[in-house]
Tab-separated table of C-alpha atoms and ligand atoms in Angstrom:
chain	number	residue	atom	x	y	z
A	1	MET	CA	-50.613	-110.970	-43.162
A	2	LYS	CA	-52.100	-109.568	-39.968
A	3	GLY	CA	-49.646	-109.050	-37.148
A	4	ALA	CA	-50.594	-109.051	-33.520
A	5	GLY	CA	-50.197	-106.255	-31.002
A	6	THR	CA	-47.650	-103.507	-31.266
A	7	VAL	CA	-45.584	-105.122	-33.989
A	8	GLY	CA	-48.678	-105.499	-36.115
A	9	ALA	CA	-49.595	-101.884	-35.522
A	10	ILE	CA	-46.117	-100.703	-36.536
A	11	ILE	CA	-46.182	-102.801	-39.683
A	12	ARG	CA	-49.630	-101.508	-40.597
A	13	TRP	CA	-48.451	-97.962	-39.988
A	14	ALA	CA	-45.388	-98.540	-42.188
A	15	ARG	CA	-47.464	-100.000	-45.005
A	16	ARG	CA	-49.756	-97.020	-44.999
A	17	ARG	CA	-46.869	-94.597	-45.034
A	18	SER	CA	-44.782	-96.198	-47.738
A	19	PRO	CA	-46.779	-97.269	-50.796
A	20	TRP	CA	-44.461	-97.840	-53.734
A	21	VAL	CA	-46.264	-98.003	-57.040
A	22	LEU	CA	-45.688	-99.720	-60.328
A	23	HIS	CA	-47.462	-98.529	-63.404
A	24	PHE	CA	-48.652	-100.732	-66.254
A	25	ASN	CA	-50.721	-99.901	-69.298
A	26	SER	CA	-52.491	-102.954	-70.634
A	27	GLY	CA	-54.013	-101.358	-73.715
A	28	GLY	CA	-55.316	-97.862	-73.048
A	29	CYS	CA	-54.996	-94.756	-75.169
A	30	ASN	CA	-52.073	-93.395	-73.100
A	31	GLY	CA	-54.198	-90.587	-71.687
A	32	CYS	CA	-54.322	-92.065	-68.200
A	33	ASP	CA	-50.608	-92.813	-68.316
A	34	ILE	CA	-49.873	-89.180	-68.928
A	35	GLU	CA	-52.042	-88.304	-65.948
A	36	ILE	CA	-50.084	-90.782	-63.816
A	37	VAL	CA	-46.827	-89.236	-64.947
A	38	ASP	CA	-48.383	-85.891	-64.100
A	39	THR	CA	-49.232	-87.177	-60.623
A	40	LEU	CA	-45.555	-87.988	-60.086
A	41	THR	CA	-44.322	-84.503	-60.995
A	42	PRO	CA	-43.078	-82.052	-58.353
A	43	ARG	CA	-46.358	-80.147	-58.683
A	44	PHE	CA	-48.231	-82.846	-56.781
A	45	ASP	CA	-45.173	-84.119	-54.877
A	46	VAL	CA	-46.532	-87.520	-53.897
A	47	GLU	CA	-43.255	-88.333	-52.146
A	48	ARG	CA	-44.567	-86.378	-49.177
A	49	LEU	CA	-47.137	-89.179	-48.824
A	50	GLY	CA	-44.401	-91.768	-49.153
A	51	ILE	CA	-45.442	-92.707	-52.690
A	52	LEU	CA	-42.502	-93.639	-54.887
A	53	LYS	CA	-42.566	-94.974	-58.406
A	54	GLU	CA	-40.544	-98.139	-58.688
A	55	SER	CA	-39.333	-99.646	-61.899
A	56	SER	CA	-39.219	-103.262	-60.767
A	57	PRO	CA	-42.370	-105.185	-59.778
A	58	ARG	CA	-40.355	-106.821	-56.992
A	59	HIS	CA	-40.090	-103.503	-55.181
A	60	ALA	CA	-43.679	-102.395	-55.624
A	61	ASP	CA	-46.717	-102.578	-53.354
A	62	ILE	CA	-49.399	-101.132	-55.573
A	63	LEU	CA	-50.023	-101.897	-59.225
A	64	LEU	CA	-51.488	-98.882	-61.011
A	65	CYS	CA	-53.285	-100.239	-64.067
A	66	THR	CA	-54.485	-98.131	-66.929
A	67	GLY	CA	-56.442	-99.136	-69.989
A	68	PRO	CA	-58.611	-102.164	-70.695
A	69	VAL	CA	-57.127	-105.655	-70.744
A	70	THR	CA	-56.515	-106.819	-74.275
A	71	ARG	CA	-56.062	-110.418	-75.309
A	72	GLN	CA	-52.416	-109.733	-75.966
A	73	SER	CA	-51.622	-108.039	-72.666
A	74	ARG	CA	-53.548	-110.425	-70.415
A	75	ALA	CA	-50.688	-112.830	-69.769
A	76	ARG	CA	-48.224	-110.004	-69.126
A	77	LEU	CA	-50.541	-108.236	-66.734
A	78	ARG	CA	-50.957	-111.469	-64.773
A	79	ARG	CA	-47.231	-112.102	-64.766
A	80	ILE	CA	-46.416	-108.618	-63.498
A	81	TYR	CA	-49.015	-109.011	-60.768
A	82	GLU	CA	-47.502	-112.331	-59.756
A	83	GLN	CA	-44.035	-110.799	-59.603
A	84	ILE	CA	-45.089	-108.321	-56.948
A	85	PRO	CA	-44.406	-109.722	-53.474
A	86	ALA	CA	-47.378	-109.882	-51.078
A	87	PRO	CA	-49.079	-107.884	-49.643
A	88	LYS	CA	-50.064	-106.134	-52.857
A	89	TRP	CA	-52.936	-104.068	-54.134
A	90	VAL	CA	-54.325	-103.212	-57.551
A	91	VAL	CA	-55.666	-99.814	-58.500
A	92	ALA	CA	-57.661	-99.420	-61.719
A	93	VAL	CA	-57.069	-95.918	-63.072
A	94	GLY	CA	-59.474	-94.528	-65.657
A	95	GLY	CA	-62.740	-95.606	-67.193
A	96	CYS	CA	-61.100	-98.180	-69.431
A	97	SER	CA	-59.498	-100.121	-66.628
A	98	CYS	CA	-62.680	-99.949	-64.540
A	99	SER	CA	-64.966	-101.429	-67.153
A	100	GLY	CA	-63.358	-101.446	-70.565
A	101	GLY	CA	-64.588	-97.907	-71.198
A	102	ILE	CA	-64.868	-96.848	-74.799
A	103	PHE	CA	-63.027	-99.982	-75.866
A	104	ARG	CA	-65.587	-102.279	-74.253
A	105	GLY	CA	-66.881	-104.903	-76.651
A	106	GLY	CA	-63.962	-104.539	-79.026
A	107	TYR	CA	-62.863	-107.740	-80.763
A	108	ASN	CA	-59.559	-107.798	-78.903
A	109	VAL	CA	-60.704	-106.458	-75.539
A	110	LEU	CA	-61.580	-108.584	-72.514
A	111	GLY	CA	-62.933	-105.699	-70.453
A	112	GLY	CA	-61.752	-104.023	-67.257
A	113	ILE	CA	-58.782	-105.030	-65.123
A	114	ASP	CA	-61.127	-106.992	-62.841
A	115	GLN	CA	-61.514	-109.584	-65.591
A	116	VAL	CA	-57.968	-110.685	-64.811
A	117	LEU	CA	-56.895	-109.349	-61.402
A	118	PRO	CA	-58.603	-108.635	-58.074
A	119	VAL	CA	-59.010	-104.847	-58.132
A	120	ASP	CA	-58.964	-103.053	-54.778
A	121	ILE	CA	-60.064	-99.624	-55.853
A	122	TYR	CA	-61.548	-98.125	-59.013
A	123	ILE	CA	-60.741	-94.563	-60.024
A	124	PRO	CA	-63.133	-93.269	-62.699
A	125	GLY	CA	-62.462	-90.556	-65.254
A	126	CYS	CA	-61.362	-90.379	-68.842
A	127	PRO	CA	-58.637	-89.722	-68.044
A	128	SER	CA	-58.602	-89.636	-64.222
A	129	ARG	CA	-57.276	-86.395	-62.838
A	130	PRO	CA	-54.068	-86.518	-60.757
A	131	GLU	CA	-56.058	-85.323	-57.732
A	132	ALA	CA	-58.423	-88.247	-58.212
A	133	ILE	CA	-55.544	-90.705	-58.484
A	134	ILE	CA	-53.958	-89.422	-55.273
A	135	GLU	CA	-57.318	-89.493	-53.511
A	136	GLY	CA	-57.887	-93.047	-54.697
A	137	ILE	CA	-54.529	-94.252	-53.428
A	138	LEU	CA	-55.108	-92.560	-50.089
A	139	GLN	CA	-58.507	-94.219	-49.755
A	140	LEU	CA	-56.901	-97.541	-50.545
A	141	LEU	CA	-54.297	-96.942	-47.827
A	142	GLU	CA	-57.083	-96.312	-45.314
A	143	THR	CA	-58.349	-99.831	-45.863
A	144	ILE	CA	-54.972	-101.530	-45.389
A	145	GLU	CA	-55.094	-103.944	-42.500
B	1	MET	CA	-16.637	-107.633	-16.708
B	2	ARG	CA	-17.069	-103.848	-16.834
B	3	ASP	CA	-14.677	-103.733	-19.761
B	4	VAL	CA	-16.637	-106.313	-21.691
B	5	ALA	CA	-19.901	-104.519	-21.008
B	6	SER	CA	-18.555	-101.167	-22.100
B	7	ALA	CA	-16.995	-102.717	-25.201
B	8	VAL	CA	-20.314	-104.299	-26.139
B	9	LEU	CA	-22.000	-100.977	-25.514
B	10	THR	CA	-19.569	-99.079	-27.748
B	11	ILE	CA	-20.000	-101.582	-30.539
B	12	LEU	CA	-23.771	-101.878	-30.311
B	13	VAL	CA	-24.829	-98.392	-29.314
B	14	PHE	CA	-22.379	-95.507	-29.660
B	15	PRO	CA	-20.504	-95.000	-31.896
B	16	GLY	CA	-21.423	-98.476	-33.108
B	17	PHE	CA	-24.371	-100.033	-34.870
B	18	GLY	CA	-27.315	-98.335	-33.175
B	19	PHE	CA	-25.896	-94.904	-33.759
B	20	LEU	CA	-25.035	-95.769	-37.363
B	21	PHE	CA	-28.552	-97.059	-37.987
B	22	VAL	CA	-30.115	-93.843	-36.724
B	23	CYS	CA	-27.577	-91.767	-38.648
B	24	ALA	CA	-28.189	-93.753	-41.822
B	25	LEU	CA	-31.936	-93.141	-41.728
B	26	ALA	CA	-31.505	-89.495	-40.750
B	27	PHE	CA	-28.946	-88.794	-43.487
B	28	HIS	CA	-31.126	-90.551	-46.012
B	29	TRP	CA	-34.066	-88.399	-45.011
B	30	ILE	CA	-32.046	-85.182	-45.169
B	31	ASP	CA	-30.782	-86.184	-48.583
B	32	ARG	CA	-34.273	-86.823	-49.928
B	33	ARG	CA	-35.592	-83.678	-48.330
B	34	VAL	CA	-32.833	-81.479	-49.753
B	35	THR	CA	-33.346	-83.006	-53.188
B	36	ALA	CA	-37.083	-82.327	-52.888
B	37	ARG	CA	-36.523	-78.718	-51.863
B	38	PHE	CA	-34.257	-78.195	-54.856
B	39	GLN	CA	-37.008	-79.516	-57.107
B	40	GLY	CA	-39.584	-77.174	-55.584
B	41	ARG	CA	-41.271	-79.907	-53.550
B	42	VAL	CA	-41.876	-80.475	-49.876
B	43	GLY	CA	-40.360	-83.942	-49.666
B	44	PRO	CA	-41.037	-86.909	-47.408
B	45	PRO	CA	-41.752	-86.605	-43.669
B	46	TRP	CA	-38.974	-87.409	-41.200
B	47	PHE	CA	-40.105	-90.967	-40.513
B	48	GLN	CA	-40.152	-91.931	-44.203
B	49	PRO	CA	-36.897	-93.976	-44.298
B	50	PHE	CA	-37.982	-95.873	-41.198
B	51	ALA	CA	-41.436	-96.590	-42.634
B	52	ASP	CA	-39.857	-97.813	-45.879
B	53	PHE	CA	-37.487	-100.038	-43.936
B	54	VAL	CA	-40.191	-101.623	-41.780
B	55	LYS	CA	-42.500	-102.085	-44.725
B	56	LEU	CA	-39.823	-103.878	-46.712
B	57	LEU	CA	-38.994	-106.094	-43.730
B	58	ALA	CA	-42.643	-107.146	-43.502
B	59	LYS	CA	-43.024	-107.948	-47.177
B	60	GLU	CA	-42.896	-111.308	-48.892
B	61	ASP	CA	-39.431	-112.366	-49.980
B	62	VAL	CA	-39.385	-113.893	-53.454
B	63	LEU	CA	-36.677	-114.756	-55.929
B	64	PRO	CA	-37.056	-115.842	-59.550
B	65	VAL	CA	-36.410	-119.402	-60.635
B	66	GLY	CA	-32.750	-119.771	-61.530
B	67	ALA	CA	-31.448	-117.297	-58.983
B	68	HIS	CA	-28.838	-118.568	-56.555
B	69	GLU	CA	-30.887	-118.537	-53.369
B	70	ARG	CA	-28.246	-118.928	-50.726
B	71	ALA	CA	-25.902	-116.401	-52.300
B	72	CYS	CA	-28.720	-113.910	-52.754
B	73	ALA	CA	-29.606	-114.224	-49.071
B	74	LEU	CA	-25.988	-113.918	-47.990
B	75	LEU	CA	-24.832	-111.022	-50.177
B	76	PRO	CA	-26.845	-108.186	-48.595
B	77	MET	CA	-25.671	-109.370	-45.181
B	78	VAL	CA	-22.043	-109.430	-46.319
B	79	SER	CA	-22.443	-105.940	-47.690
B	80	LEU	CA	-23.994	-104.604	-44.491
B	81	ALA	CA	-21.485	-106.383	-42.263
B	82	ALA	CA	-18.578	-104.976	-44.250
B	83	VAL	CA	-19.681	-101.360	-43.940
B	84	LEU	CA	-20.551	-101.761	-40.253
B	85	THR	CA	-17.121	-103.230	-39.567
B	86	ALA	CA	-15.468	-100.427	-41.495
B	87	ALA	CA	-17.305	-97.932	-39.309
B	88	LEU	CA	-15.654	-99.340	-36.173
B	89	HIS	CA	-12.295	-97.884	-37.204
B	90	ILE	CA	-13.503	-94.427	-38.099
B	91	PRO	CA	-13.589	-91.865	-35.308
B	92	VAL	CA	-16.954	-90.172	-34.808
B	93	GLY	CA	-16.459	-86.837	-33.123
B	94	GLY	CA	-13.308	-88.176	-31.505
B	95	TYR	CA	-14.814	-91.490	-30.365
B	96	VAL	CA	-13.492	-94.604	-32.034
B	97	VAL	CA	-14.179	-98.245	-31.234
B	98	THR	CA	-10.835	-99.687	-32.283
B	99	SER	CA	-7.923	-98.140	-34.031
B	100	PHE	CA	-4.555	-99.492	-35.054
B	101	GLU	CA	-1.772	-98.646	-37.444
B	102	GLY	CA	-2.980	-99.513	-40.936
B	103	ASP	CA	-6.718	-99.383	-40.284
B	104	LEU	CA	-7.178	-96.966	-43.200
B	105	ILE	CA	-6.325	-99.822	-45.538
B	106	VAL	CA	-8.733	-102.146	-43.747
B	107	VAL	CA	-11.472	-99.516	-43.992
B	108	LEU	CA	-10.873	-99.002	-47.700
B	109	PHE	CA	-10.929	-102.732	-48.291
B	110	LEU	CA	-14.129	-103.195	-46.308
B	111	LEU	CA	-15.774	-100.291	-48.115
B	112	SER	CA	-15.064	-101.865	-51.477
B	113	LEU	CA	-16.536	-105.256	-50.498
B	114	PRO	CA	-20.134	-104.042	-51.031
B	115	ALA	CA	-19.289	-103.189	-54.640
B	116	LEU	CA	-18.293	-106.800	-55.214
B	117	ALA	CA	-21.387	-108.080	-53.396
B	118	TYR	CA	-23.499	-105.736	-55.498
B	119	PHE	CA	-21.994	-107.070	-58.708
B	120	LEU	CA	-22.465	-110.689	-57.610
B	121	ALA	CA	-26.047	-109.963	-56.609
B	122	GLY	CA	-26.720	-108.770	-60.120
B	123	TRP	CA	-24.925	-111.698	-61.648
B	124	LEU	CA	-26.637	-114.390	-59.559
B	125	SER	CA	-30.207	-113.167	-59.526
B	126	ALA	CA	-31.177	-114.379	-62.987
B	127	SER	CA	-32.496	-111.281	-64.688
B	128	VAL	CA	-31.262	-109.420	-67.741
B	129	PHE	CA	-31.492	-106.054	-66.036
B	130	SER	CA	-29.549	-107.186	-63.023
B	131	VAL	CA	-26.775	-108.758	-65.106
B	132	VAL	CA	-26.357	-105.569	-67.124
B	133	GLY	CA	-26.460	-103.542	-63.921
B	134	GLY	CA	-23.932	-105.830	-62.265
B	135	SER	CA	-21.407	-105.577	-65.065
B	136	ARG	CA	-21.851	-101.812	-65.096
B	137	ALA	CA	-21.253	-101.736	-61.351
B	138	LEU	CA	-17.971	-103.574	-61.804
B	139	LEU	CA	-16.851	-101.282	-64.628
B	140	GLN	CA	-17.725	-98.274	-62.538
B	141	TYR	CA	-15.756	-99.747	-59.652
B	142	PHE	CA	-12.623	-99.851	-61.781
B	143	ALA	CA	-13.153	-96.255	-62.844
B	144	TYR	CA	-13.518	-94.604	-59.419
B	145	GLU	CA	-11.640	-96.890	-57.067
B	146	VAL	CA	-8.076	-96.128	-58.167
B	147	PRO	CA	-8.364	-92.319	-57.949
B	148	PHE	CA	-10.224	-92.717	-54.644
B	149	LEU	CA	-7.479	-94.851	-53.123
B	150	MET	CA	-4.723	-92.547	-54.371
B	151	ALA	CA	-6.561	-89.502	-53.056
B	152	LEU	CA	-6.808	-91.053	-49.599
B	153	ALA	CA	-3.180	-92.159	-49.712
B	154	GLY	CA	-2.108	-88.506	-49.895
B	155	PRO	CA	-3.027	-87.510	-46.325
B	156	ALA	CA	-1.680	-90.821	-45.017
B	157	ILE	CA	1.719	-90.185	-46.581
B	158	LEU	CA	1.755	-86.597	-45.363
B	159	VAL	CA	0.975	-87.554	-41.775
B	160	GLY	CA	3.163	-90.642	-41.967
B	161	SER	CA	0.503	-92.934	-40.580
B	162	TRP	CA	-2.094	-95.250	-42.087
B	163	SER	CA	-4.519	-94.947	-39.223
B	164	VAL	CA	-7.689	-92.899	-39.688
B	165	SER	CA	-7.660	-91.678	-36.101
B	166	ARG	CA	-4.041	-90.570	-36.357
B	167	ILE	CA	-4.654	-88.714	-39.618
B	168	SER	CA	-7.693	-87.064	-38.097
B	169	GLY	CA	-5.832	-86.186	-34.909
B	170	ALA	CA	-2.799	-84.802	-36.760
B	171	GLN	CA	-4.936	-82.000	-38.167
B	172	SER	CA	-6.026	-80.676	-34.802
B	173	GLY	CA	-4.431	-77.315	-34.272
B	174	GLY	CA	-2.821	-77.471	-37.693
B	175	LEU	CA	-4.178	-77.091	-41.175
B	176	TRP	CA	-6.963	-79.231	-42.541
B	177	THR	CA	-5.810	-81.653	-45.181
B	178	LEU	CA	-8.395	-80.064	-47.451
B	179	LEU	CA	-6.333	-76.863	-47.545
B	180	VAL	CA	-3.080	-78.712	-48.187
B	181	GLN	CA	-4.471	-81.169	-50.745
B	182	PRO	CA	-7.524	-79.629	-52.393
B	183	ILE	CA	-7.244	-81.838	-55.481
B	184	GLY	CA	-7.140	-84.904	-53.273
B	185	PHE	CA	-10.323	-83.853	-51.522
B	186	VAL	CA	-12.195	-83.244	-54.772
B	187	LEU	CA	-11.055	-86.621	-56.095
B	188	ALA	CA	-12.071	-88.396	-52.900
B	189	PHE	CA	-15.436	-86.655	-53.059
B	190	ILE	CA	-15.988	-87.732	-56.660
B	191	GLY	CA	-14.833	-91.234	-55.763
B	192	LEU	CA	-17.317	-91.294	-52.901
B	193	ILE	CA	-20.158	-90.386	-55.242
B	194	GLY	CA	-19.106	-93.292	-57.438
B	195	LYS	CA	-18.873	-95.616	-54.446
B	196	LEU	CA	-22.333	-94.686	-53.250
B	197	LYS	CA	-23.732	-94.994	-56.780
B	198	ARG	CA	-25.376	-91.628	-56.425
B	199	SER	CA	-26.349	-89.365	-59.259
B	200	PRO	CA	-24.496	-88.470	-61.530
B	201	PHE	CA	-22.768	-91.851	-61.138
B	202	ASP	CA	-25.917	-93.911	-60.613
B	203	ILE	CA	-25.078	-95.800	-63.788
B	204	PRO	CA	-25.527	-99.348	-62.397
B	205	LYS	CA	-29.082	-98.673	-61.257
B	206	ALA	CA	-30.164	-96.269	-63.996
B	207	LYS	CA	-33.912	-96.273	-63.484
B	208	SER	CA	-34.852	-95.150	-66.945
B	209	GLU	CA	-32.629	-97.739	-68.627
B	210	ILE	CA	-32.286	-100.981	-66.700
B	211	GLY	CA	-34.988	-101.182	-64.069
B	212	ALA	CA	-33.377	-101.154	-60.669
B	213	GLY	CA	-30.059	-102.610	-61.820
B	214	PRO	CA	-28.561	-105.458	-59.779
B	215	LEU	CA	-31.342	-105.169	-57.202
B	216	THR	CA	-34.136	-105.649	-59.749
B	217	GLU	CA	-35.064	-109.100	-58.476
B	218	PHE	CA	-34.615	-108.456	-54.767
B	219	SER	CA	-37.616	-107.915	-52.560
B	220	GLY	CA	-38.684	-107.830	-48.930
B	221	ARG	CA	-36.024	-108.351	-46.258
B	222	LYS	CA	-33.159	-108.623	-48.707
B	223	LEU	CA	-34.033	-105.356	-50.377
B	224	ALA	CA	-34.360	-103.699	-46.963
B	225	LEU	CA	-30.846	-104.876	-46.076
B	226	TRP	CA	-29.466	-103.653	-49.401
B	227	HIS	CA	-30.993	-100.236	-48.875
B	228	LEU	CA	-29.742	-100.115	-45.311
B	229	SER	CA	-26.243	-101.128	-46.315
B	230	LEU	CA	-26.120	-98.381	-48.921
B	231	GLN	CA	-27.410	-95.829	-46.418
B	232	VAL	CA	-24.891	-96.879	-43.773
B	233	LYS	CA	-22.193	-96.742	-46.426
B	234	THR	CA	-23.161	-93.147	-47.144
B	235	VAL	CA	-22.720	-92.303	-43.479
B	236	VAL	CA	-19.410	-94.146	-43.193
B	237	GLY	CA	-18.094	-92.543	-46.375
B	238	ILE	CA	-18.977	-89.081	-45.099
B	239	PHE	CA	-17.349	-89.787	-41.718
B	240	LEU	CA	-14.223	-90.982	-43.475
B	241	LEU	CA	-14.015	-87.872	-45.642
B	242	VAL	CA	-14.565	-85.558	-42.693
B	243	ASP	CA	-11.921	-87.363	-40.630
B	244	VAL	CA	-9.297	-87.517	-43.314
B	245	PHE	CA	-9.789	-84.195	-45.071
B	246	LEU	CA	-11.800	-81.857	-42.873
B	247	GLY	CA	-10.007	-82.222	-39.569
B	248	GLY	CA	-12.496	-84.566	-37.885
B	249	SER	CA	-13.650	-83.277	-34.524
B	250	GLY	CA	-10.708	-80.912	-34.124
B	251	GLY	CA	-8.889	-83.168	-31.678
B	252	GLY	CA	-9.898	-84.606	-28.323
B	253	ILE	CA	-13.368	-85.487	-27.076
B	254	SER	CA	-15.583	-82.546	-26.268
B	255	LEU	CA	-19.098	-81.354	-26.893
B	256	SER	CA	-17.951	-78.664	-29.285
B	257	GLY	CA	-15.851	-81.251	-31.104
B	258	VAL	CA	-18.824	-83.531	-31.596
B	259	THR	CA	-20.982	-80.631	-32.771
B	260	LEU	CA	-18.282	-79.487	-35.154
B	261	PHE	CA	-18.015	-83.011	-36.512
B	262	GLY	CA	-21.772	-83.172	-37.038
B	263	VAL	CA	-21.839	-79.847	-38.851
B	264	LYS	CA	-19.033	-80.924	-41.158
B	265	CYS	CA	-20.810	-84.195	-41.923
B	266	LEU	CA	-24.014	-82.365	-42.775
B	267	LEU	CA	-22.079	-80.023	-45.067
B	268	VAL	CA	-20.572	-82.958	-46.950
B	269	LEU	CA	-24.017	-84.556	-47.169
B	270	LEU	CA	-25.428	-81.306	-48.515
B	271	ALA	CA	-22.662	-81.193	-51.112
B	272	LEU	CA	-23.520	-84.770	-52.133
B	273	SER	CA	-27.226	-83.950	-52.456
B	274	VAL	CA	-26.588	-80.780	-54.438
B	275	THR	CA	-24.235	-82.574	-56.816
B	276	GLY	CA	-26.889	-85.208	-57.296
B	277	VAL	CA	-29.504	-82.609	-58.158
B	278	LEU	CA	-27.298	-80.543	-60.433
B	279	TYR	CA	-25.787	-83.167	-62.680
B	280	ALA	CA	-27.435	-85.675	-64.969
B	281	ARG	CA	-26.254	-89.242	-65.219
B	282	LEU	CA	-23.125	-89.969	-67.234
B	283	ARG	CA	-22.797	-92.921	-69.575
B	284	ILE	CA	-20.585	-95.743	-68.392
B	285	ASP	CA	-17.988	-95.120	-71.113
B	286	GLN	CA	-17.871	-91.431	-70.197
B	287	LEU	CA	-17.259	-92.368	-66.583
B	288	ALA	CA	-14.498	-94.833	-67.481
B	289	THR	CA	-12.834	-92.224	-69.696
B	290	MET	CA	-13.111	-89.596	-67.006
B	291	GLY	CA	-11.780	-91.961	-64.356
B	292	TRP	CA	-8.662	-92.917	-66.233
B	293	ARG	CA	-7.913	-89.819	-68.313
B	294	VAL	CA	-8.721	-87.131	-65.776
B	295	LEU	CA	-9.113	-88.410	-62.231
B	296	ALA	CA	-6.261	-90.917	-62.087
B	297	PRO	CA	-3.610	-88.537	-63.565
B	298	LEU	CA	-4.776	-85.772	-61.215
B	299	ALA	CA	-4.459	-88.158	-58.295
B	300	LEU	CA	-0.934	-89.018	-59.435
B	301	VAL	CA	-0.016	-85.331	-59.586
B	302	GLN	CA	-1.412	-84.838	-56.106
B	303	LEU	CA	0.573	-87.791	-54.787
B	304	LEU	CA	3.752	-86.526	-56.419
B	305	VAL	CA	3.277	-83.103	-54.873
B	306	VAL	CA	2.767	-84.691	-51.477
B	307	VAL	CA	5.827	-86.892	-51.785
B	308	LEU	CA	8.138	-84.212	-53.204
B	309	VAL	CA	7.018	-81.200	-51.192
B	310	GLY	CA	5.428	-82.532	-48.042
B	311	GLY	CA	7.387	-85.697	-47.338
C	1	SF4	S1	-59.905	-94.001	-69.550
C	1	SF4	FE1	-59.846	-92.562	-71.258
C	1	SF4	S2	-57.866	-91.568	-71.090
C	1	SF4	FE2	-57.773	-93.422	-69.835
C	1	SF4	S3	-56.928	-94.960	-71.156
C	1	SF4	FE3	-59.140	-95.111	-71.334
C	1	SF4	S4	-59.678	-93.857	-73.095
C	1	SF4	FE4	-57.578	-93.297	-72.492
């Protein structure tokens, strides 16, 4: 994925400036989802950072996951991840998706998102605040090569 | 040799592809920025459309099993090529690459090719969302295209020429077509919104209903080309409207003419953005009803007036 020289630098610059996100809840309480929706409101105006919410995995770069992975949602989560074209990144939003949170150990719960997908950044909180989500995405963008 | 070089330069740089590319990104940015300001936001920085474009170019290009690969690769190119070719016949501030009697019809034909490509893209990319989006796109096409064509026929009949440059030139010194045929202008404007699939006529790609519509399964390079072709189409559509209805550059080639042309284009763009912000999406049946019960009869009335009074 690494480009050489100027072209590589331009591509890296473009990737950092244009993260399009897709949001998927794999079994949380909906609290984090509301915070994500909040993040996308004009109040926080994430479009100024180039962040757009896409409704098709094919258009997305970043998968924003909320909630723990349940047995039922595991296959779908994997499938959505596979539908995103490379390069792609996964952000775990909220305590549940980091570790399973309050649902950890439940009969139908596998644990955090990292049980199924490679997570690039964990954002704690129950639910995570919009400021924290934005900060997390920005930190992720810093690491993009 | 000089002739060939200058011809290549006009086609590739100004007022050809290079200029259109820059214009497309700039107009897209202005549109997003205006929308953001209306929603009480700051909006994206000026390089945003370019960053999006480069990022998409550098992304993996995947298609689902069952999609028609060759067609899906070809369709965005067809769409882009059609709008770029259409742009060659439309004067930009008085400059035009080629112009001949009847080029208005060629332009209109070329501008409706992307709608067909868009529908086929939805149909051939093996996804429920894209098939629904594709059939909506075709339905929408039938609703706006007829009033749009009739609205643009008005000025042509009045001037007695089917060439965009001639129609544009005929208004220099005289009245703008807008003042003579206000209904025609409004209809062409509404038709343009439908053509560009902008809100409130963004029915084929209704985000909250059917994913991204026909483009749901497109990614990477192909998606970048689709976006670019839609952005260039916006520019070409605005140029066409300004030339046919708003007097173009006011005749001749001059700095003030070019500036005037630019200002008019920005005004039309602003009108498009504001309409997009103000109105919520219609349903497809509402659009079809509106197209045939309201817009088409109005266009007929306008044509009749032109033929009886003006001709
Ligand atoms: S982290 Fe808290 S708010 Fe978020 S999904 Fe889990 S329980 Fe709900």
